[in-house]
Coordinates of C-alpha atoms in Angstrom, one line a residue:
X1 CA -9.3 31.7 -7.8
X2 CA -10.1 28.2 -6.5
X3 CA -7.3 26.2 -5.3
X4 CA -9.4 22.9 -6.0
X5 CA -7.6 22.4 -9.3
X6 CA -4.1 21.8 -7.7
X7 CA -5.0 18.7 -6.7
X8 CA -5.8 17.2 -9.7
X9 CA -1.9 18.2 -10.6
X10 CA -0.5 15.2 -9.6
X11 CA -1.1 11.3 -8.8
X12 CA 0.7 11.8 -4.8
X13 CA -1.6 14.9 -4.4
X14 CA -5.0 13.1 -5.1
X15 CA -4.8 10.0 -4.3
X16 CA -2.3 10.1 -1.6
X17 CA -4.7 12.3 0.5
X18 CA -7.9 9.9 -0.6
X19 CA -5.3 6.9 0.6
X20 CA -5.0 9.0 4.2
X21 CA -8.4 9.9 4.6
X22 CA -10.3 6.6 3.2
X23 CA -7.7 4.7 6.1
X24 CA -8.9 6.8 8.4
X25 CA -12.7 6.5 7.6
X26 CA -12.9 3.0 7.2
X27 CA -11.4 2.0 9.9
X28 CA -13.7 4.3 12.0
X29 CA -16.6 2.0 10.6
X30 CA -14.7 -1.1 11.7
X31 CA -13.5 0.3 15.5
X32 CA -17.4 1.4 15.7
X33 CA -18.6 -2.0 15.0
X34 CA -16.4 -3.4 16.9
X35 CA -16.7 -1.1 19.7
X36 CA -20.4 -2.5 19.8
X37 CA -19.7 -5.9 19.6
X38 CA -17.7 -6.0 22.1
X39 CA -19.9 -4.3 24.6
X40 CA -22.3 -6.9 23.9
X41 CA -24.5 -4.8 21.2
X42 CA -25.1 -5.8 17.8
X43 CA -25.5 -4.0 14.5
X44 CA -28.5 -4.5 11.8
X45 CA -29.2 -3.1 8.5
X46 CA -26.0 -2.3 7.6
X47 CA -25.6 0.0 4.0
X48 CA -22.7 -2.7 2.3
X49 CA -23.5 -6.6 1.6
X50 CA -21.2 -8.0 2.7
X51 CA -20.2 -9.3 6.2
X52 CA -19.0 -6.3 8.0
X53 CA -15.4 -8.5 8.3
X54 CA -15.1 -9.1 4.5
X55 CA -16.4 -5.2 3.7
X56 CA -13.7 -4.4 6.1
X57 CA -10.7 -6.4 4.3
X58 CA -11.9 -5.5 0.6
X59 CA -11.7 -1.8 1.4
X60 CA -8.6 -1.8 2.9
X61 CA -6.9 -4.1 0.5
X62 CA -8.8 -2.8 -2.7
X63 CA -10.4 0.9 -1.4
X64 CA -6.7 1.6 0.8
X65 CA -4.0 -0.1 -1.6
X66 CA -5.4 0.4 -4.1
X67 CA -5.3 4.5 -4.2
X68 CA -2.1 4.2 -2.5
X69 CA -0.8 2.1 -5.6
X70 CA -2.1 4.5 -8.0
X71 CA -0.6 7.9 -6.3
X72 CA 2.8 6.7 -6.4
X73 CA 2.8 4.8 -9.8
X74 CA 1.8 7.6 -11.9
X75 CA 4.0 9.9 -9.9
X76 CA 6.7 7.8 -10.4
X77 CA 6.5 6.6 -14.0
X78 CA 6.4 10.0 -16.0
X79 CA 9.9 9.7 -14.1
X80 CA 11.0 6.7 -15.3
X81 CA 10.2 7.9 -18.3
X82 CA 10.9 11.4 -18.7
X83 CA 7.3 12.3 -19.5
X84 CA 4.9 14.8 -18.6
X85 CA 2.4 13.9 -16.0
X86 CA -0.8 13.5 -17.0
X87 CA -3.1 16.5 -17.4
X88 CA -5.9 17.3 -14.7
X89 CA -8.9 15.8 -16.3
X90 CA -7.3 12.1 -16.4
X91 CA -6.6 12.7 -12.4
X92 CA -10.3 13.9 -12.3
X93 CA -11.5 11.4 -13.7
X94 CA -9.6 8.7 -12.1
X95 CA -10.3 9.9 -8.6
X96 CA -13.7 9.9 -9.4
X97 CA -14.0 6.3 -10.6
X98 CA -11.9 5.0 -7.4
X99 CA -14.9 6.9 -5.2
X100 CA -17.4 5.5 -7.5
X101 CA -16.1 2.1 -6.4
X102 CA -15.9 3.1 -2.7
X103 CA -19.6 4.2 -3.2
X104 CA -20.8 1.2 -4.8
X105 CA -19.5 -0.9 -2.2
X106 CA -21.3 1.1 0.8
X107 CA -24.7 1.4 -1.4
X108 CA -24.1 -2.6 -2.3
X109 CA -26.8 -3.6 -0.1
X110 CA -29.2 -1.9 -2.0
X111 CA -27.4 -1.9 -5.7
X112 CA -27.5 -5.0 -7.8
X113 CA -24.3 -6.9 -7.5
X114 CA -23.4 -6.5 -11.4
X115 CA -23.4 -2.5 -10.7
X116 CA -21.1 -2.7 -7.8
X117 CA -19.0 -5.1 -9.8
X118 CA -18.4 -3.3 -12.4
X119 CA -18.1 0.1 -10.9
X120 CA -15.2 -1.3 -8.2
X121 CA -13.5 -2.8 -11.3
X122 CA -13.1 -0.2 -13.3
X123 CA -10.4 1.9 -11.5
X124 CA -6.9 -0.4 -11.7
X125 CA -7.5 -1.6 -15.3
X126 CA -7.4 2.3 -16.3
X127 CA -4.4 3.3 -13.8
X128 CA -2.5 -0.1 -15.2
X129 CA -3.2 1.0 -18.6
X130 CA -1.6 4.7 -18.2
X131 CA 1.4 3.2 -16.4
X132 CA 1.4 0.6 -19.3
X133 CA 1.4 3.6 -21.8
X134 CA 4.1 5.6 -20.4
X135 CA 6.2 2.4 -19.9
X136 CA 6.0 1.4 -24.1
X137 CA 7.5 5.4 -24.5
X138 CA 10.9 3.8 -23.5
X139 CA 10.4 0.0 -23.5
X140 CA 12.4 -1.8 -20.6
X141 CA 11.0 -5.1 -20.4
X142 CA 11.3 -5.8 -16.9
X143 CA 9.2 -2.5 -15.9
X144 CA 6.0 -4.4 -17.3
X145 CA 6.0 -6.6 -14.2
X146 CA 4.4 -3.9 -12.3
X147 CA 1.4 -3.6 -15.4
X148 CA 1.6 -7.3 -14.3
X149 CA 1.0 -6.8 -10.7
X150 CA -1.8 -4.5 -11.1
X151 CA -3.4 -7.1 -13.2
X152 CA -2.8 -9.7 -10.4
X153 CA -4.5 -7.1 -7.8
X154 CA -7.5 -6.9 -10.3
X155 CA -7.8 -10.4 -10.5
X156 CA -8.0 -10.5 -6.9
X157 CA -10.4 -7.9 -6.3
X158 CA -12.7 -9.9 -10.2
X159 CA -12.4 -13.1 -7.3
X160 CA -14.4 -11.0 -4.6
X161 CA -17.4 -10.0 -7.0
X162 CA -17.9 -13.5 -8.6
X163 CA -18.6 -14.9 -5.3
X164 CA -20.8 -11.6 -4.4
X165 CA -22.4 -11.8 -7.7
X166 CA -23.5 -15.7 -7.1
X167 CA -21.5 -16.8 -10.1
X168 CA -19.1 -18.7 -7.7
X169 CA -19.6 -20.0 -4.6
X170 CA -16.3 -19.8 -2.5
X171 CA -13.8 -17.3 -4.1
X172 CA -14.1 -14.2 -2.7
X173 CA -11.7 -15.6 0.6
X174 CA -9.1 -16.5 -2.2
X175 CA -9.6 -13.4 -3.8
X176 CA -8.9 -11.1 -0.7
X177 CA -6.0 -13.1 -0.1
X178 CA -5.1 -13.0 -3.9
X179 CA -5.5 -9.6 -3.7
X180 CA -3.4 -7.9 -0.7
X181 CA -0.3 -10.7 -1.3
X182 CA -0.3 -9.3 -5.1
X183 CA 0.4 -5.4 -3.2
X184 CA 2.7 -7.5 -1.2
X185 CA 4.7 -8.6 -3.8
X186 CA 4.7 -5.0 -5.9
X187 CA 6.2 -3.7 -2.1
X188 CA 9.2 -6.9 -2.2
X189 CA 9.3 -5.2 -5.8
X190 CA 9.1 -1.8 -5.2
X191 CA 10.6 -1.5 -1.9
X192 CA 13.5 -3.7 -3.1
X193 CA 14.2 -0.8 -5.3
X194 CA 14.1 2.3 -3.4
X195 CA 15.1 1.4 0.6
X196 CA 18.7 0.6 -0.6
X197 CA 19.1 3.3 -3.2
X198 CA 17.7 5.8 -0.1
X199 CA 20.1 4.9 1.7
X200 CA 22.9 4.9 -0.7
X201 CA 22.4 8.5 -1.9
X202 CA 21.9 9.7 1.9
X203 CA 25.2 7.8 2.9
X204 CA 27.2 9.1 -0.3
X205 CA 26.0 12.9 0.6
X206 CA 27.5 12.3 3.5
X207 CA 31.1 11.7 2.3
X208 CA 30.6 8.1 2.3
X209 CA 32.5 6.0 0.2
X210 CA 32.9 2.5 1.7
X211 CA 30.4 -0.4 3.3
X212 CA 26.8 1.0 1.1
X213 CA 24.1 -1.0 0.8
X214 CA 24.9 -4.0 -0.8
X215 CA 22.0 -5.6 -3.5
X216 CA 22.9 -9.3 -4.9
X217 CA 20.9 -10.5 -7.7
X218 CA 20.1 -13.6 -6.6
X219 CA 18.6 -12.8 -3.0
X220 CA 16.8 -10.7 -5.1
X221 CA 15.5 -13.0 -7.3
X222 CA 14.3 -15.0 -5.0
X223 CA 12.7 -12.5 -3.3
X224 CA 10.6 -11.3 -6.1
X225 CA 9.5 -14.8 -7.7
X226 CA 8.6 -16.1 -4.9
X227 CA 6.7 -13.1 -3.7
X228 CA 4.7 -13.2 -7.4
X229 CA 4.7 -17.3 -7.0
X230 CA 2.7 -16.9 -4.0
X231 CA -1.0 -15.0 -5.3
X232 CA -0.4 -17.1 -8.2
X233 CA -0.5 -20.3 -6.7
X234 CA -3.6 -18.9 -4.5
X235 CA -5.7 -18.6 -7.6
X236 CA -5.1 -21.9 -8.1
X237 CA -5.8 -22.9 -4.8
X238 CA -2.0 -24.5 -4.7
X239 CA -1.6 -23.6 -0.9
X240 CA 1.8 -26.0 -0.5
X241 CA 3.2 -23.8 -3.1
X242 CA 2.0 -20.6 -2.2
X243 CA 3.4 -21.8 1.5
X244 CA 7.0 -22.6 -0.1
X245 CA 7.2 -19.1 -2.0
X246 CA 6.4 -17.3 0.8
X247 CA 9.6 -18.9 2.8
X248 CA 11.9 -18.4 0.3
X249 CA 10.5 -14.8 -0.5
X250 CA 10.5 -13.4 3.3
X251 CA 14.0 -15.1 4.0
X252 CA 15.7 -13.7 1.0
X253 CA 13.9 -10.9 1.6
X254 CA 15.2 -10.5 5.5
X255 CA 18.4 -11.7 4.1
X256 CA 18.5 -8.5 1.4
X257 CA 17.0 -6.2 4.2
X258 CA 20.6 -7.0 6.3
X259 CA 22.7 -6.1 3.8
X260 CA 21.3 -2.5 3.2
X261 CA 22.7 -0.8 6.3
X262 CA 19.7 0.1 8.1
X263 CA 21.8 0.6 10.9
X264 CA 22.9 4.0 10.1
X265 CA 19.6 5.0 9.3
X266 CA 18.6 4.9 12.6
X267 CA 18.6 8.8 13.2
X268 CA 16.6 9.5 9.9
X269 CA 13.3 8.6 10.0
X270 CA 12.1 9.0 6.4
X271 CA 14.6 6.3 5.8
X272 CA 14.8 3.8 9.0
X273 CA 10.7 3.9 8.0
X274 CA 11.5 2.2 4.7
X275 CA 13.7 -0.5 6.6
X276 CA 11.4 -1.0 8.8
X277 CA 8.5 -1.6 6.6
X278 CA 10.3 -3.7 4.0
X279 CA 11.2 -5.8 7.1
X280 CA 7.5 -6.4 8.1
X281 CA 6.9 -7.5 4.5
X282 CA 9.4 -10.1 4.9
X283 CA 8.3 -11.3 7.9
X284 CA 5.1 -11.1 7.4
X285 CA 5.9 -13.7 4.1
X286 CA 7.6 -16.0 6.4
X287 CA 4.7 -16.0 8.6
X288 CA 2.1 -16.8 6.2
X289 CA 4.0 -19.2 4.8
X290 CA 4.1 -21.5 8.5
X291 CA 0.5 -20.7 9.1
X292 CA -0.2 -22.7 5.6
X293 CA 2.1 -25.4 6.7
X294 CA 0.0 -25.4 9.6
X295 CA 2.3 -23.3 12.3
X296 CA 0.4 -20.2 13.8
X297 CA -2.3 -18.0 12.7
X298 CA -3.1 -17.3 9.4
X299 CA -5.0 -14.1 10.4
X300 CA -2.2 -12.7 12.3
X301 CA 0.3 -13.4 9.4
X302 CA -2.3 -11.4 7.2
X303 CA -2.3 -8.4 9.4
X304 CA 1.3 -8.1 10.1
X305 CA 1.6 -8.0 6.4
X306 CA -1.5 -5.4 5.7
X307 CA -0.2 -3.1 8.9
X308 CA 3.3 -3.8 9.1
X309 CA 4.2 -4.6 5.3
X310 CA 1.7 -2.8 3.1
X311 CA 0.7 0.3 5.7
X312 CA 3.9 0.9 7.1
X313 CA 5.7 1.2 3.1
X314 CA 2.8 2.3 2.1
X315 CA 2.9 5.5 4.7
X316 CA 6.8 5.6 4.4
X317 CA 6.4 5.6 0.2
X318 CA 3.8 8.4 0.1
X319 CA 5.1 10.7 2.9
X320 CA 8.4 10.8 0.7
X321 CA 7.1 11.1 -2.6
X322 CA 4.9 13.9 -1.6
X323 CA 7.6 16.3 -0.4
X324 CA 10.0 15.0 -2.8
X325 CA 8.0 15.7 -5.6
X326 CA 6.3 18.9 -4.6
X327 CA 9.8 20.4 -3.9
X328 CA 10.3 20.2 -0.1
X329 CA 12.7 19.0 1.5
X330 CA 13.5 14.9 2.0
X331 CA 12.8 15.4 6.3
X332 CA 9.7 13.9 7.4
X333 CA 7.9 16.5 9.5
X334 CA 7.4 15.2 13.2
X335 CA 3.9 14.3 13.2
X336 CA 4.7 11.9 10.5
X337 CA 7.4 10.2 12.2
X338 CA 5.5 9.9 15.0
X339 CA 3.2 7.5 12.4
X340 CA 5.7 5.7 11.4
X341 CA 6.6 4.3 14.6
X342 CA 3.2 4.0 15.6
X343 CA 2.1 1.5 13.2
X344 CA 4.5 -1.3 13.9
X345 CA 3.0 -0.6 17.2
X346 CA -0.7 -1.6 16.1
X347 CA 0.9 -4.4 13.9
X348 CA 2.4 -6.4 16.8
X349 CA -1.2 -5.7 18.8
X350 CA -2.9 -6.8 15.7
X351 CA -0.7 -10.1 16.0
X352 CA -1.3 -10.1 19.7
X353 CA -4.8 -10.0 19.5
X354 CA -5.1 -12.7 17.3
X355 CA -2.6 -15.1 18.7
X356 CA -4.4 -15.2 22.4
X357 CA -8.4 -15.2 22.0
X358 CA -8.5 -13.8 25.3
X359 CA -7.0 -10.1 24.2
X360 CA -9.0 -10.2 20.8
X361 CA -11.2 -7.2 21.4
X362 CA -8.7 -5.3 23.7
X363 CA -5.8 -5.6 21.0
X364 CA -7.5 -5.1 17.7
X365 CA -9.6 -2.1 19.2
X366 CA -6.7 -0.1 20.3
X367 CA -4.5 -1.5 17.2
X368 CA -7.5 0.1 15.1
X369 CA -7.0 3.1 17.3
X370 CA -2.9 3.6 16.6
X371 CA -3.6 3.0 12.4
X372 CA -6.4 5.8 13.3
X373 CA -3.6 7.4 15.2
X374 CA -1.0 7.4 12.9
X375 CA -3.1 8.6 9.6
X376 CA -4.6 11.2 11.0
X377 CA -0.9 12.5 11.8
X378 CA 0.1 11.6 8.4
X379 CA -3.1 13.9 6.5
X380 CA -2.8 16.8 9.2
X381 CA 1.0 17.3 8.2
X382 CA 0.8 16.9 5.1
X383 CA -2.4 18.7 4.1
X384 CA -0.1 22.1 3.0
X385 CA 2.0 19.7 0.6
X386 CA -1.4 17.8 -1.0
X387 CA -3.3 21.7 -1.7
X388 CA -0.3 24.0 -1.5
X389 CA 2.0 24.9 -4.6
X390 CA 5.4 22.9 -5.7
X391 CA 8.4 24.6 -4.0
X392 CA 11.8 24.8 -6.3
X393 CA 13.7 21.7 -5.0
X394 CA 16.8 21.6 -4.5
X395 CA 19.1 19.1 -6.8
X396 CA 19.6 16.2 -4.7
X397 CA 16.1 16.0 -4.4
X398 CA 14.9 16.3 -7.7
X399 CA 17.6 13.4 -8.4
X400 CA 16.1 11.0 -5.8
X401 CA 12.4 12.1 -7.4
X402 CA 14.2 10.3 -10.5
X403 CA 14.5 7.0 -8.6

């Protein structure tokens, strides 16, 4: 019998594997054209629209995040709500319409604009609506603010096609930015959630008692609003605000990050990971926010968020729900904590290479090479856990599936 089916079983079996393989493929495009550049060639006729740059930004932010999104909210929410997952024609189906919008966008130099539009649109409204669904099956209002965020995303990516369809003429810079700071602010969310509740259930099965990770409302308030303030005021084109959010949102957020005992993480890395990545996030926020006041660069403040913040808890997020939820045990196998520390590596050469002209090429070619690096790691590990069959786990783990 085919063993096909099994991974349509699950959102972190699908669409964690097409999140580890589409970051490994498109950033092969990118290096390549790079690569070329660089040696003084240049590339013509290209497949996709857009400029190689902004085809290279959506798909990471829209093709990457947005599968990576979906494999860990409808893992996570039949949990929240004690539900069944959904059956294996909706993953089917769902996986197909995120590769029809991959597909569009490759062909969109040779599809009309509308038709690329509208088959890149389609995925998030229908992953947003089965969270949504679950979510109304026990009502807690501030559980919607995800739905929310996935409607922010959208927006974001709706910015993109307007300008690519000709109906505007300058959003589709806005949307990208609209678009990745939205995942941003669902990782201050998310990320908020789990990194100190990790680390509280590891230190408590220790015998631990005293001095857990602590988790004050109002750092985390800030945190969160000003991490949602910020897309928001970019759709507007408020930049001061946007600029002011994203202060307050990566201080209280590297404020929050303290207080959670990352310390004695240090000799686990499916949790240090999480600390690690949260505090990336954070300071990637901060970052952005000076280079809208004016102080540094913008593009590096971007990339330490998309490497550091969103690929680095992105990685850290799926590598733990997929053993956790296919029964294995919470230990990241050593391949994949070999990735973990490999992409803060590419995110401070990403910064590197933006910061100082004169390493451009040299920096973002082998920072390309390290995200290769580090996903290829991340698939080849965890291959047996995507296609292989769910292990009885043990109870600790099946409580920390819960969270």
């Amino acid at each position: 019998m085919s063993r096909f089916p099994v991974l349509f079983t699950g959102g972190y079996r699908v669409f964690f594997l097409a999140a580890g393989l589409f970051a490994v493929l498109a950033m092969l495009v990118w290096e390549g054209y790079l690569a070329i550049h660089a040696a003084g060639g240049m590339v013509n006729d290209l497949p996709f629209a857009p400029a190689p740059h902004l085809w290279h930004a959506h798909e990471m932010i829209f093709g990457y995040g947005s599968a990576a999104i979906a494999g860990f909210l409808l893992t996570a929410a039949p949990n929240w709500t004690n539900t069944r997952t959904a059956p294996v024609p909706f993953f089917a189906i769902a996986s197909a319409l995120w590769l029809a919008g991959r597909v569009a966008i490759w062909w969109s130099g040779s599809l009309p604009a509308p038709v690329v539009a509208l088959a890149d649109l389609a995925f998030l409204p229908v992953v947003g609506g089965s969270v949504a669904a679950l979510l109304l099956k026990r009502f807690k209002p501030r559980q919607f603010i995800i739905v929310a965020v996935i409607g922010l995303i959208w927006v974001g990516n709706l910015l993109v096609h307007l300008e690519w369809m000709g109906w505007t003429d300058d959003s589709a810079a806005a949307g990208l930015r609209v678009g990745l700071l939205s995942i941003v602010a669902l990782i201050t969310i998310l990320g908020g959630r789990v990194t100190p509740a990790f680390t509280r259930n590891a230190m408590i099965r220790t015998g631990r008692e005293d001095g857990l990770p602590a988790t004050p409302m109002p750092l985390a308030v800030v945190s969160i609003a000003g991490a949602l303030l910020v897309p928001l005021s970019l759709i507007f084109g408020l930049e001061p605000v946007a600029a002011i959010a994203a202060l307050l949102a990566g201080g209280a957020g590297l404020a929050r990050l303290a207080l959670w005992r990352g310390g004695w993480t240090v000799r686990q890395p499916i949790l240090w990971t999480l600390h690690l990545s949260y505090g990336l996030n954070a300071l990637g926020l901060l970052l952005f926010g000076a280079a809208l006041l004016g102080y540094g660069s913008e593009i590096a403040a971007l990339h330490v968020l998309g490497i550091g913040g969103v690929g680095g808890m992105t990685m850290s997020v799926m590598s733990r729900a997929a053993l956790g939820h296919s029964g294995r045990a919470l230990v990241a196998p050593t391949p994949v904590a070999l990735a973990y520390a490999v992409i803060p590596a590419a995110t401070v050469l990403r910064f590197v290479a933006s910061a100082f002209p004169e390493l451009y090429f040299p920096g973002i070619l082998i920072s390309g090479g390290l995200w290769i690096f580090a996903f290829t790691l991340y698939v080849a590990a965890l291959w047996p856990v995507f296609w292989g069959e769910r292990q009885r786990p043990t109870p600790a783990d099946r409580q920390e599936a819960r969270t």
